[in-house]
mmCIF file of C-alpha atoms and ligand atoms in Angstrom:
data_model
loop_
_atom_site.group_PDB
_atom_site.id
_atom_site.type_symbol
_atom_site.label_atom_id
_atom_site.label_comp_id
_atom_site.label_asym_id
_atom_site.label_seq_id
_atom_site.Cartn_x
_atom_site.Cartn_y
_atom_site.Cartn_z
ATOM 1 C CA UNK A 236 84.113 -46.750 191.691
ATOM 2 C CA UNK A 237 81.981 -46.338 188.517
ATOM 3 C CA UNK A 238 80.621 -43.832 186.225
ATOM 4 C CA UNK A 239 77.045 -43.506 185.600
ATOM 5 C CA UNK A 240 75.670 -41.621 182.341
ATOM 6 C CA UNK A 241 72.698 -39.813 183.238
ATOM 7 C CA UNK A 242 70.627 -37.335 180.879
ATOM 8 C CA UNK A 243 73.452 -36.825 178.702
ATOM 9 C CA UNK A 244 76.217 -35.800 181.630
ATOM 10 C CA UNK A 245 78.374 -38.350 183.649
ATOM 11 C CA UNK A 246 78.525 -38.857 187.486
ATOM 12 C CA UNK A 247 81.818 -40.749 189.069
ATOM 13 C CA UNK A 248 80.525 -42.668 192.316
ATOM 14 C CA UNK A 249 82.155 -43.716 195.433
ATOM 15 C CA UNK A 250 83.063 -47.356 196.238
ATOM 16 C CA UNK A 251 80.091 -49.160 196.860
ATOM 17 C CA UNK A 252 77.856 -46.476 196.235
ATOM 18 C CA UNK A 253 73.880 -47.031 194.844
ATOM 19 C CA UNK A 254 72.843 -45.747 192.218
ATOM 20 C CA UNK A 255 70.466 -43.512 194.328
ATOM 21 C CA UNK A 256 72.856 -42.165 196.324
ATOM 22 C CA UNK A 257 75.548 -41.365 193.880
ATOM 23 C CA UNK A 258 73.049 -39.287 191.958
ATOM 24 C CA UNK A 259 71.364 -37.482 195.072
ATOM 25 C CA UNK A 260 75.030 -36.661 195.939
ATOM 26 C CA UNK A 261 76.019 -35.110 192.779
ATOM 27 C CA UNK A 262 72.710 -32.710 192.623
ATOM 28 C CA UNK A 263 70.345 -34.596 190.503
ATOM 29 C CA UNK A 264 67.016 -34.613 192.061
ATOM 30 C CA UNK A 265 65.399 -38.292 191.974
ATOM 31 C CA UNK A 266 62.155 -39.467 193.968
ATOM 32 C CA UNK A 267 62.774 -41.595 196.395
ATOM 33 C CA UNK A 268 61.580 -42.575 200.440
ATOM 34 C CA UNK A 269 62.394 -45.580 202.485
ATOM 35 C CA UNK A 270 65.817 -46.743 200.364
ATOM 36 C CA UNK A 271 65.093 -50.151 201.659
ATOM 37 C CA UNK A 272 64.068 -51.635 197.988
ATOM 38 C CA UNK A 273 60.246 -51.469 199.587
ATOM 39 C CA UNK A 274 58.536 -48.381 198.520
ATOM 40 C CA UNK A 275 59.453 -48.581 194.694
ATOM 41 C CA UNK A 276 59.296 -44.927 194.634
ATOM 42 C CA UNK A 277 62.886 -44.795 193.286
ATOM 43 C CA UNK A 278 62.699 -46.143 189.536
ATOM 44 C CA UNK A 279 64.722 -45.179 187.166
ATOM 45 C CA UNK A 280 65.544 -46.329 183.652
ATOM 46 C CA UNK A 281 68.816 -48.570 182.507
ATOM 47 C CA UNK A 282 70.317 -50.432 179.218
ATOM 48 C CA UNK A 283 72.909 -51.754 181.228
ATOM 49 C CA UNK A 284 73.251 -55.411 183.407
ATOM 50 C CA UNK A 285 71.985 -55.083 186.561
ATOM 51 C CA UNK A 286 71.963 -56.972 189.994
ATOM 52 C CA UNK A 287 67.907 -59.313 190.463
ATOM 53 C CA UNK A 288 67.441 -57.526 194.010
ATOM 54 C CA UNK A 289 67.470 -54.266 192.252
ATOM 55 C CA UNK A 290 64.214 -55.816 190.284
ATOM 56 C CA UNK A 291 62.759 -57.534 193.232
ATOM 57 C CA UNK A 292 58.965 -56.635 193.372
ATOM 58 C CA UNK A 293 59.199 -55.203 189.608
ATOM 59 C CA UNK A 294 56.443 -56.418 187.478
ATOM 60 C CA UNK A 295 57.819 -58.732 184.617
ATOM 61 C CA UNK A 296 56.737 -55.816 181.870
ATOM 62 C CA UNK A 297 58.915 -53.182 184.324
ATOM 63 C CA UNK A 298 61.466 -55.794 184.328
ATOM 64 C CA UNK A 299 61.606 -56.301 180.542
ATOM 65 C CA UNK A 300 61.610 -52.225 180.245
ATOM 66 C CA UNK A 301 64.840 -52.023 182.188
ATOM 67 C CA UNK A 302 63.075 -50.248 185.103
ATOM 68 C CA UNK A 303 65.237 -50.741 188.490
ATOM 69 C CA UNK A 304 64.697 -50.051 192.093
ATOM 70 C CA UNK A 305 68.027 -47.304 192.203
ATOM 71 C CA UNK A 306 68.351 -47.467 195.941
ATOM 72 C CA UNK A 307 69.175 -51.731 195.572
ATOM 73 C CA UNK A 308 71.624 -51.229 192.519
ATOM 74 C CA UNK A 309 75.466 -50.286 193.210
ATOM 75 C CA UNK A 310 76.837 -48.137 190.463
ATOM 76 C CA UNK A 311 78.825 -50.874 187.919
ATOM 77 C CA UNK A 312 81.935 -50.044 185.906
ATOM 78 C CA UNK A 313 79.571 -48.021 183.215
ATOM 79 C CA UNK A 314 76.282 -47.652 183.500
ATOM 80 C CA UNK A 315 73.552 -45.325 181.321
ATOM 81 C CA UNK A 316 70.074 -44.810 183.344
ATOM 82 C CA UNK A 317 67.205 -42.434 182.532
ATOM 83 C CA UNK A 318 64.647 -40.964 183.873
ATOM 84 C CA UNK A 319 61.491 -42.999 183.722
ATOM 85 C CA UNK A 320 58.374 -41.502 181.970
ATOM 86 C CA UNK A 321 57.359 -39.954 184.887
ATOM 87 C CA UNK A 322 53.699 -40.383 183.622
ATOM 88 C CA UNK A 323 53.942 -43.561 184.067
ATOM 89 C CA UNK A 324 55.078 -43.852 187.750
ATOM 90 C CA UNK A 325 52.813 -41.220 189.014
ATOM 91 C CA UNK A 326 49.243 -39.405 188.279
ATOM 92 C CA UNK A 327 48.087 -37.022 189.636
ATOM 93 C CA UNK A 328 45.325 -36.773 193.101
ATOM 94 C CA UNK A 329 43.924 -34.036 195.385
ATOM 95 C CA UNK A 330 43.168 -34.568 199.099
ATOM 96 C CA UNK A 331 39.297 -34.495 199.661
ATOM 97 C CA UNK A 332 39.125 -34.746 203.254
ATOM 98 C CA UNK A 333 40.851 -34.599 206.587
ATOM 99 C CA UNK A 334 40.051 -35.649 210.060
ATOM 100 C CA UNK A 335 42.687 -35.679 212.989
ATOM 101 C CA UNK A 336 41.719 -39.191 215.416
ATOM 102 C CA UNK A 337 43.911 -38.993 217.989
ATOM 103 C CA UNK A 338 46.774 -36.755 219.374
ATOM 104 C CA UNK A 339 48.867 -37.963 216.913
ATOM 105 C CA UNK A 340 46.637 -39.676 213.786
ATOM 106 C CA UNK A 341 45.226 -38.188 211.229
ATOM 107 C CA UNK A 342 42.998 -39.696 208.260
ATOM 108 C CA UNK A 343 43.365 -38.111 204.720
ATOM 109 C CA UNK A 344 41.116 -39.354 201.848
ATOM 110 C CA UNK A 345 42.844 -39.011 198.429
ATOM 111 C CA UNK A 346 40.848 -39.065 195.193
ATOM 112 C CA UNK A 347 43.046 -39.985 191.942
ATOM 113 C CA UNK A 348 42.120 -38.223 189.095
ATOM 114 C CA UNK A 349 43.274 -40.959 186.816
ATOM 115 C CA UNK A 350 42.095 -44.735 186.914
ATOM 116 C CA UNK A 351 43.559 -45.939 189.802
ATOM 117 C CA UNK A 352 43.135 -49.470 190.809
ATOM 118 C CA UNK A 353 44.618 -51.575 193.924
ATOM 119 C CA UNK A 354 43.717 -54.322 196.335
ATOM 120 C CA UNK A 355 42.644 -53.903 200.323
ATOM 121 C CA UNK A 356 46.605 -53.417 201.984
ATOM 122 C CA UNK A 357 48.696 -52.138 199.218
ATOM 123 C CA UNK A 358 50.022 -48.886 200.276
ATOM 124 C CA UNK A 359 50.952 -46.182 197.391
ATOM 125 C CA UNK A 360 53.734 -43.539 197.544
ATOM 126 C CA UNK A 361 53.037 -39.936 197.678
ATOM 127 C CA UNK A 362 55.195 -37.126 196.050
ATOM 128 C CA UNK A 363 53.960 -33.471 197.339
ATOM 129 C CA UNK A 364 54.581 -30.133 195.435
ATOM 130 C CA UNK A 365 58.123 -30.288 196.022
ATOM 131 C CA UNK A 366 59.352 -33.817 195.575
ATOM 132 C CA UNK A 367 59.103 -34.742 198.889
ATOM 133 C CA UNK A 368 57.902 -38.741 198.789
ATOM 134 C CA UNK A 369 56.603 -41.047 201.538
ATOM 135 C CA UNK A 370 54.799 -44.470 201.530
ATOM 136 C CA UNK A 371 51.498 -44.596 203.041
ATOM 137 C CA UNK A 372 48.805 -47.950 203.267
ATOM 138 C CA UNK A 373 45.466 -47.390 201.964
ATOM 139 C CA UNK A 374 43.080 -48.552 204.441
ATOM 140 C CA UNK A 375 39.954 -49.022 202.388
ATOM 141 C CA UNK A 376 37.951 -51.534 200.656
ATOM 142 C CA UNK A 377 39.146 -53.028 197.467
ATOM 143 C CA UNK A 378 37.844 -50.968 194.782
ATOM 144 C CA UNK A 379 36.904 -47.565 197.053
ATOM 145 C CA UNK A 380 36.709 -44.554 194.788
ATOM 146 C CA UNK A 381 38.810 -42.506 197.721
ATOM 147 C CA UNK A 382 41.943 -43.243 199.320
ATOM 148 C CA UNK A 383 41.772 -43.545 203.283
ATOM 149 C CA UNK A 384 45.148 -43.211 204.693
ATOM 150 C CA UNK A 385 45.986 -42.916 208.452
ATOM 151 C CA UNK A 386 49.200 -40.901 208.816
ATOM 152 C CA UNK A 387 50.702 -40.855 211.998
ATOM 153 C CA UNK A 388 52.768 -37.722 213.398
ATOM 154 C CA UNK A 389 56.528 -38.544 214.198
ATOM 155 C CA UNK A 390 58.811 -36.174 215.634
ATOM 156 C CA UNK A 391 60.081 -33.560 212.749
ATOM 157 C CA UNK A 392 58.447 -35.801 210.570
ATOM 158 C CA UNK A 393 58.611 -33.492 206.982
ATOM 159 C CA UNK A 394 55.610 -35.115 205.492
ATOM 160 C CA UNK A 395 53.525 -36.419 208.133
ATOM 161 C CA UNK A 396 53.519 -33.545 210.196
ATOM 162 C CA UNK A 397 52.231 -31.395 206.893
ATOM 163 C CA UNK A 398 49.425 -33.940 206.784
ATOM 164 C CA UNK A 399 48.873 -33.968 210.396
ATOM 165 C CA UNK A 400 49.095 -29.983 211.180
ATOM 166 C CA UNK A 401 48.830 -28.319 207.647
ATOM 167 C CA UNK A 402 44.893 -27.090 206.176
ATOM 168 C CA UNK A 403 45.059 -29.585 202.898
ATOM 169 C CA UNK A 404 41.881 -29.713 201.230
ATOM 170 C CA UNK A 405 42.139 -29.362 197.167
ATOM 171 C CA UNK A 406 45.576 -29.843 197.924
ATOM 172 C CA UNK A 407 47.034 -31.420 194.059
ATOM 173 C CA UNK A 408 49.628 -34.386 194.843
ATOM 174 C CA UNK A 409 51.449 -37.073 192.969
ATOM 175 C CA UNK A 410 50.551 -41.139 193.933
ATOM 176 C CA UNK A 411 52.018 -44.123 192.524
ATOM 177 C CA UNK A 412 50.619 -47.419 191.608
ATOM 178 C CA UNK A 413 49.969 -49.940 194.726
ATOM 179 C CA UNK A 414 52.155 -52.201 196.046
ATOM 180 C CA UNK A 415 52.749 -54.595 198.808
ATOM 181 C CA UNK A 416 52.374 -58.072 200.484
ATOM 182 C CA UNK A 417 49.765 -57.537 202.735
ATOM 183 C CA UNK A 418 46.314 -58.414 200.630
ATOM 184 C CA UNK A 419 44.109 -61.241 200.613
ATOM 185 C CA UNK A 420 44.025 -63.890 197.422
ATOM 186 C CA UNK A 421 42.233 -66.820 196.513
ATOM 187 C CA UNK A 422 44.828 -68.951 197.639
ATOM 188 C CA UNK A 423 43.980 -67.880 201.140
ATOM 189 C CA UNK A 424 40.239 -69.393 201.071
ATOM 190 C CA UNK A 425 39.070 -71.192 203.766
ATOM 191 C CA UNK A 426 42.113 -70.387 205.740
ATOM 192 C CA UNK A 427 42.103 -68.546 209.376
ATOM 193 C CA UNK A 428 43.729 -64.582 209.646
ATOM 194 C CA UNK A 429 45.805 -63.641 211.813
ATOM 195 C CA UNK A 430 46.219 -59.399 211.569
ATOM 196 C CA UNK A 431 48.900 -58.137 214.240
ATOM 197 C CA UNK A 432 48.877 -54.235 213.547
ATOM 198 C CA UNK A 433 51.553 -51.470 215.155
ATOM 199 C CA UNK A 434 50.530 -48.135 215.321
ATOM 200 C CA UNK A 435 48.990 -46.552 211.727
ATOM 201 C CA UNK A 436 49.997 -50.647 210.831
ATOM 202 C CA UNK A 437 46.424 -51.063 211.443
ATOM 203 C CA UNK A 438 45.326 -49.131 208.552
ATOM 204 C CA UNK A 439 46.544 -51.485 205.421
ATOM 205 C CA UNK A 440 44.734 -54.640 207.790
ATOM 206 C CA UNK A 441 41.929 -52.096 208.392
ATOM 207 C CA UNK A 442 40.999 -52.677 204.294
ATOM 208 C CA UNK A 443 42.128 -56.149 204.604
ATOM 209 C CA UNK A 444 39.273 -56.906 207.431
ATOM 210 C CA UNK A 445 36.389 -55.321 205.810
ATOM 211 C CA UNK A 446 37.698 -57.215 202.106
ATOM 212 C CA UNK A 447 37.844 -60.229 204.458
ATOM 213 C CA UNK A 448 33.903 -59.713 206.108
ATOM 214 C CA UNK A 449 32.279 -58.881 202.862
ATOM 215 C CA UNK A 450 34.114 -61.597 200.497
ATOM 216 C CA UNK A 451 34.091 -64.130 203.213
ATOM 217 C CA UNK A 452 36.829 -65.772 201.727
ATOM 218 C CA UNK A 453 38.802 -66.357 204.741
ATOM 219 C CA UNK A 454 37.327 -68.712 207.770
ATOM 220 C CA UNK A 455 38.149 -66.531 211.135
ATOM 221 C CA UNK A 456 39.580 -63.345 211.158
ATOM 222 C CA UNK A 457 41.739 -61.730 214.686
ATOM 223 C CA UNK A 458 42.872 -58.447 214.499
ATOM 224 C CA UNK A 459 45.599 -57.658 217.148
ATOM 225 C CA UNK A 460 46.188 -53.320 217.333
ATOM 226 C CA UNK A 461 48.712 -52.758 219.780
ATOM 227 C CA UNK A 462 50.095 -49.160 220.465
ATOM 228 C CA UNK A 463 52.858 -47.775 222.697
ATOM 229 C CA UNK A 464 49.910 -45.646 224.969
ATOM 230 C CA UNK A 465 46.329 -45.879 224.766
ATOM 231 C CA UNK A 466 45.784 -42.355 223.185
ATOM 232 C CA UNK A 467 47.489 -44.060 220.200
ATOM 233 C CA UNK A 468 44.941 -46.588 220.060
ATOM 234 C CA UNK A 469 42.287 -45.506 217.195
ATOM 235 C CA UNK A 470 38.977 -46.991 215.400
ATOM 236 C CA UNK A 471 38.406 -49.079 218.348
ATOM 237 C CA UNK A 472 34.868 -48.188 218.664
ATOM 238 C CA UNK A 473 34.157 -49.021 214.758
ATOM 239 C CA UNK A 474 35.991 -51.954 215.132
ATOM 240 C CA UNK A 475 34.070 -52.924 218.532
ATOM 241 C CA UNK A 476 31.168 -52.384 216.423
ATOM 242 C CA UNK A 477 32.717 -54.803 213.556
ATOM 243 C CA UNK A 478 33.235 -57.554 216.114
ATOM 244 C CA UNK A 479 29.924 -57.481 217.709
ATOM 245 C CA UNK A 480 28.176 -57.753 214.125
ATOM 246 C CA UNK A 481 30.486 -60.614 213.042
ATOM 247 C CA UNK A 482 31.123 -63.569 214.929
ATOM 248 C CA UNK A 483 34.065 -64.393 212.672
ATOM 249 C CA UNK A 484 35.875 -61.156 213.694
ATOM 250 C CA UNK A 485 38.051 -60.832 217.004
ATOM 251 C CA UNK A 486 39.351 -57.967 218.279
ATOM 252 C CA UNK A 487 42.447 -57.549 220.360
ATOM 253 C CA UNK A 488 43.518 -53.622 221.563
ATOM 254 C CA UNK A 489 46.692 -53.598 223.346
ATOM 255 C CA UNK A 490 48.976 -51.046 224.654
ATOM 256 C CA UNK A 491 51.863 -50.828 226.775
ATOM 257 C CA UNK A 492 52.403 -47.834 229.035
ATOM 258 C CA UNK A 493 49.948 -46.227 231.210
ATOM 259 C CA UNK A 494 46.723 -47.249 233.692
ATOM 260 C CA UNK A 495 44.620 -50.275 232.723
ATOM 261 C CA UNK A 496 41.134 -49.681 230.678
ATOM 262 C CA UNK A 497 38.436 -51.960 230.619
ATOM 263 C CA UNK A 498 38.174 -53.215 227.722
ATOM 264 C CA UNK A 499 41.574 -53.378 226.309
ATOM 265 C CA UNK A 500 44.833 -55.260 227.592
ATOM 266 C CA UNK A 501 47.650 -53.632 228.691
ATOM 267 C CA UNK A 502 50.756 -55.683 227.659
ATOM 268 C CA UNK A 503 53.867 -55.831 225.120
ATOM 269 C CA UNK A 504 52.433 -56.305 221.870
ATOM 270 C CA UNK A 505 55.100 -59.340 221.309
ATOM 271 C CA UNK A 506 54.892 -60.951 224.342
ATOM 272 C CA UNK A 507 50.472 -60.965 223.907
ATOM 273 C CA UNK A 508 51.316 -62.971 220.401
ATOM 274 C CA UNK A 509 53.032 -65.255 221.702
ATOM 275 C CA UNK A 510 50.668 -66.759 224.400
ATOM 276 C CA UNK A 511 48.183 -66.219 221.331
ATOM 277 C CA UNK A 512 46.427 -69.096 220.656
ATOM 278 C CA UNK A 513 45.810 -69.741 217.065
ATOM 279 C CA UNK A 514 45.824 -72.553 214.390
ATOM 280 C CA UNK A 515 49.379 -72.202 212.610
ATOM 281 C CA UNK A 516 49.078 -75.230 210.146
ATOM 282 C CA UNK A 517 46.154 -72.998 208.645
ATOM 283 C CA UNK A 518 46.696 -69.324 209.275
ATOM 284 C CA UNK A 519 47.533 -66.810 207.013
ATOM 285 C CA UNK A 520 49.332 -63.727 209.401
ATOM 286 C CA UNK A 521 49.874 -60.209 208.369
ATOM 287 C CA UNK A 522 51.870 -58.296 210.138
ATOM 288 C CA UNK A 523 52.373 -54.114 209.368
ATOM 289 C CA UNK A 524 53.907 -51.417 211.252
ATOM 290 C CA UNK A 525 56.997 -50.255 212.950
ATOM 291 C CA UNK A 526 59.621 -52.218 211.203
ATOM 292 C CA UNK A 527 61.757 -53.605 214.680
ATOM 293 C CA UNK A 528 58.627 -54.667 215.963
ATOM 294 C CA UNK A 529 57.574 -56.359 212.467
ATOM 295 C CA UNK A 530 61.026 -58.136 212.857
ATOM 296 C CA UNK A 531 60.156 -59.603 216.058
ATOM 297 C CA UNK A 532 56.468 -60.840 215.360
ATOM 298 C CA UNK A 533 57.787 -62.165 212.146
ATOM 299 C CA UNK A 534 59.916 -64.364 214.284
ATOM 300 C CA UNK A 535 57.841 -64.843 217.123
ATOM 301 C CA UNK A 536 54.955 -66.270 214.591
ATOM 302 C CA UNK A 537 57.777 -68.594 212.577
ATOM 303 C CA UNK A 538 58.805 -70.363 216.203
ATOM 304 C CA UNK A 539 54.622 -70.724 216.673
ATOM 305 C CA UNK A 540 54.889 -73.160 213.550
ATOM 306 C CA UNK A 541 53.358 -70.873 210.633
ATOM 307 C CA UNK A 542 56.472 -71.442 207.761
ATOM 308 C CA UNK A 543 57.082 -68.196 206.193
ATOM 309 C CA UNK A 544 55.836 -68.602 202.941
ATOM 310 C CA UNK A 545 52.362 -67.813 205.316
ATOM 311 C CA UNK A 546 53.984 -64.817 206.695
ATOM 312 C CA UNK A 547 53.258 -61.594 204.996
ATOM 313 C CA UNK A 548 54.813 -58.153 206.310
ATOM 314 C CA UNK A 549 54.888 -54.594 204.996
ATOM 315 C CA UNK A 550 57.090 -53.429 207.350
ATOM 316 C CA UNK A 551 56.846 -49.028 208.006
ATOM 317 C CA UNK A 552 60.708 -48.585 207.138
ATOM 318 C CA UNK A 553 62.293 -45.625 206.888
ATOM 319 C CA UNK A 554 65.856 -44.078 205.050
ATOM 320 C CA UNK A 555 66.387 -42.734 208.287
HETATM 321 C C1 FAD B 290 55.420 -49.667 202.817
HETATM 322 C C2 FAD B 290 55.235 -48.513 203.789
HETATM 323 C C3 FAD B 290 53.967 -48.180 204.218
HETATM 324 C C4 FAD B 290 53.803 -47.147 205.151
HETATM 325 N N1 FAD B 290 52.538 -46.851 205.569
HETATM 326 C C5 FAD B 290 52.368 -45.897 206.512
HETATM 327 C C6 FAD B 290 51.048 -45.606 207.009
HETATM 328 O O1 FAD B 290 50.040 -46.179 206.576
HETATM 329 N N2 FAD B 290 50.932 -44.664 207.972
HETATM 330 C C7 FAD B 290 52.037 -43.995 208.480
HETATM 331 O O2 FAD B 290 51.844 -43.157 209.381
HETATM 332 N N3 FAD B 290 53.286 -44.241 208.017
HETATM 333 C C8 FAD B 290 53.464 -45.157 207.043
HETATM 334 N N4 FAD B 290 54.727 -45.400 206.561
HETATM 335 C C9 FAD B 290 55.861 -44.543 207.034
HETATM 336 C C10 FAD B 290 55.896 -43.265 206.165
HETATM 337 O O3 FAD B 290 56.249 -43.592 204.830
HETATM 338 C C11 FAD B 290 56.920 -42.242 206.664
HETATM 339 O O4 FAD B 290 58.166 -42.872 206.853
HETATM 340 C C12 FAD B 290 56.489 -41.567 207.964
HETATM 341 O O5 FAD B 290 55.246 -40.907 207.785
HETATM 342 C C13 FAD B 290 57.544 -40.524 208.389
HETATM 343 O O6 FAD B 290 57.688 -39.596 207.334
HETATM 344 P P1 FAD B 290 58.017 -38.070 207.666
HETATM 345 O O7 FAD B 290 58.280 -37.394 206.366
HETATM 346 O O8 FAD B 290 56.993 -37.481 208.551
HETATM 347 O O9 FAD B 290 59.337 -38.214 208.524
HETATM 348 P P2 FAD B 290 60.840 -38.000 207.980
HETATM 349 O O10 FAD B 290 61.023 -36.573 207.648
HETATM 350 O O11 FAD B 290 61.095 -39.037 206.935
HETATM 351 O O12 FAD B 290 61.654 -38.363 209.269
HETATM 352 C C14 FAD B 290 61.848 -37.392 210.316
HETATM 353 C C15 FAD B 290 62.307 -38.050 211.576
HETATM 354 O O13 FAD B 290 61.304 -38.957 212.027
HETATM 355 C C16 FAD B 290 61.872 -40.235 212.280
HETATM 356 N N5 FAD B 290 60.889 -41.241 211.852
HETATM 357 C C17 FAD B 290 60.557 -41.574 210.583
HETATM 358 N N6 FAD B 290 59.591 -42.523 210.593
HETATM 359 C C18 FAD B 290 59.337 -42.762 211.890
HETATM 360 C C19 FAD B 290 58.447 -43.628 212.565
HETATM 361 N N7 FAD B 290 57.628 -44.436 211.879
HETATM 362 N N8 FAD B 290 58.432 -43.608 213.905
HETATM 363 C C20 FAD B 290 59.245 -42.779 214.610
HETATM 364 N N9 FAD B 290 60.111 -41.937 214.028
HETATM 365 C C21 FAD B 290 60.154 -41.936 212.701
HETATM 366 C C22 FAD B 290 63.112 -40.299 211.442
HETATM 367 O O14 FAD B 290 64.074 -41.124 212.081
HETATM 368 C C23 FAD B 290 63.572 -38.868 211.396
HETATM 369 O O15 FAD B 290 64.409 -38.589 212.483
HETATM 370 C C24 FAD B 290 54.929 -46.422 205.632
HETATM 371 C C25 FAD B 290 56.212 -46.750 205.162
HETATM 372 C C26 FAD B 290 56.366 -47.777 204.241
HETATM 373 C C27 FAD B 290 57.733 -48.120 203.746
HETATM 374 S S1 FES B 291 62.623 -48.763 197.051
HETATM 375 FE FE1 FES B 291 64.199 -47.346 196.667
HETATM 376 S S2 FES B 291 63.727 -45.653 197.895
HETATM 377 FE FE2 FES B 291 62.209 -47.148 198.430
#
């Protein structure tokens, strides 16, 4: 048990309790999404010691600034946390266009109306109207003007169903800065890609691809999309396209359930990357997507012989 000091008032937590959750429980509203310690979306403000993991990711300025991930820090004895500038979290965007590409996809371009900057595979966290906040990967070019995002519908989904079913042109939202593992450096030139996508994971790998083509930093690039059915399969004409233009580029759609169709394998996405041959001495892999399938590529690609300081994942977690 401890006592936070929040704003002026004080909240008693539960053993064990984060930060986050002590503060949700008690009434006070704070932003938050996948309360893993990935989406960042969850800073708040402390003069008090505090655990490294609830910094992990934190920029050394953020760091120095006493900024904390709340959903990684358990409440100490006494602790006094503020709110954040929230100014400096979040700025604001509209939604500038909206296309549905598949039974259960749907692309959203975002425009910030601040300066915005981030690199091919970060992902950003939105807040809508009323606090609501979920992490979604940008799947554009380094340095794009307008956000492409590929939200896919899940079942009672709050957020991604509004962006899937909802009319949301002009619509004014919140975005934070980017973040994530998944992005290309110069570190990585002359090395090989290997992109393993699940569902919407192809969209951060999407950006990555086309940094990848036009920089042609990396040597070869394979793209692996795999989907439960082949309606959830999307962009594979484009990237067809892609592939046929660049003779660096291969292209691998897979799914699992349903008839065979030319052109694409039908197979467990796992199983396909392991038979995968590939140079793992000199292969940088990203991997992005449903996190229990992240998991098991992660592995499957370690026992293949890449060490893990070449394995880069944003896995698609959520609190629930
Ligand atoms: C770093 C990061 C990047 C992400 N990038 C993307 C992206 O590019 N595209 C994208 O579509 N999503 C992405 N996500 C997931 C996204 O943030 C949301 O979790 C997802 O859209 C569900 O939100 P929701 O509000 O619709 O569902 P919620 O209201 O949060 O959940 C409703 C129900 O849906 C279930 N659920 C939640 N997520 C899933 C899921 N993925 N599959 C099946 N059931 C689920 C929950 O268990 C719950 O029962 C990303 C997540 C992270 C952490
Ligand atoms: S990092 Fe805390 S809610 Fe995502």
């Amino acid at each position: 048990m401890g006592t936070i000091t929040f704003e002026g008032k004080e909240f008693v937590s539960k053993e064990g309790e984060t930060v986050l959750d002590c503060l949700l429980r008690l009434g006070v509203s704070v932003t938050n999404s996948c309360k893993s310690g990935v989406c960042h979306s969850c800073i708040l403000k402390t003069t008090s010691e505090i655990e490294g993991k609830s910094q992990k990711g934190l920029s050394d300025s953020k760091k120095k600034a006493g900024l904390f991930l709340s959903c990684q820090q358990q409440v100490a004895d006494r602790m006094e946390v503020f709110s954040p500038d929230a100014n400096t979290l979040f700025i604001d965007a509209i939604i500038v266009d909206q296309k549905r590409v598949s039974d259960s996809v749907v692309v959203v371009k975002v425009r910030p109306l601040q300066d915005f900057s981030f690199t091919a595979g970060q992902f950003i966290n939105i807040v809508r109207g009323d606090g609501h906040c979920r992490s979604y990967s940008i799947a554009g070019r380094t340095g794009d003007s307008e956000l492409e995002l590929h939200i896919r519908k899940v079942p009672n989904g709050i957020l991604s169903n509004w962006f899937y079913d909802e009319q949301l042109i002009n619509e004014k939202i919140k975005i934070s800065e980017a973040n994530g593992e998944c992005s290309l450096t110069t570190e990585m030139k002359g090395k090989n890609l290997l992109l393993i996508g699940v569902g919407t994971g192809l969209a951060p790998l999407y950006g990555v691809v086309q940094d990848a083509l036009e920089s042609s930093i990396v040597e070869k690039i394979n793209l692996i999309h795999g989907s439960f059915t082949f309606d959830g399969l999307y962009y594979c004409e484009r990237l067809k396209e892609l592939e046929q233009k660049n003779h660096s580029f291969d292209y691998y759609p897979l799914f699992l359930k349903g008839d065979e169709r030319e052109g694409f394998i039908k197979g467990d996405i796992v199983e396909f990357v392991k038979k995968f041959n590939f140079e793992a001495s000199n292969t940088i892999v990203m991997i992005c997507g449903d996190p229990v399938i992240v998991k098991s590529l992660k592995q499957t690609i370690f026992l293949a012989g890449v060490p893990s300081r070449s394995i880069l994942s944003d896995p698609f977690v959520s609190k629930y």
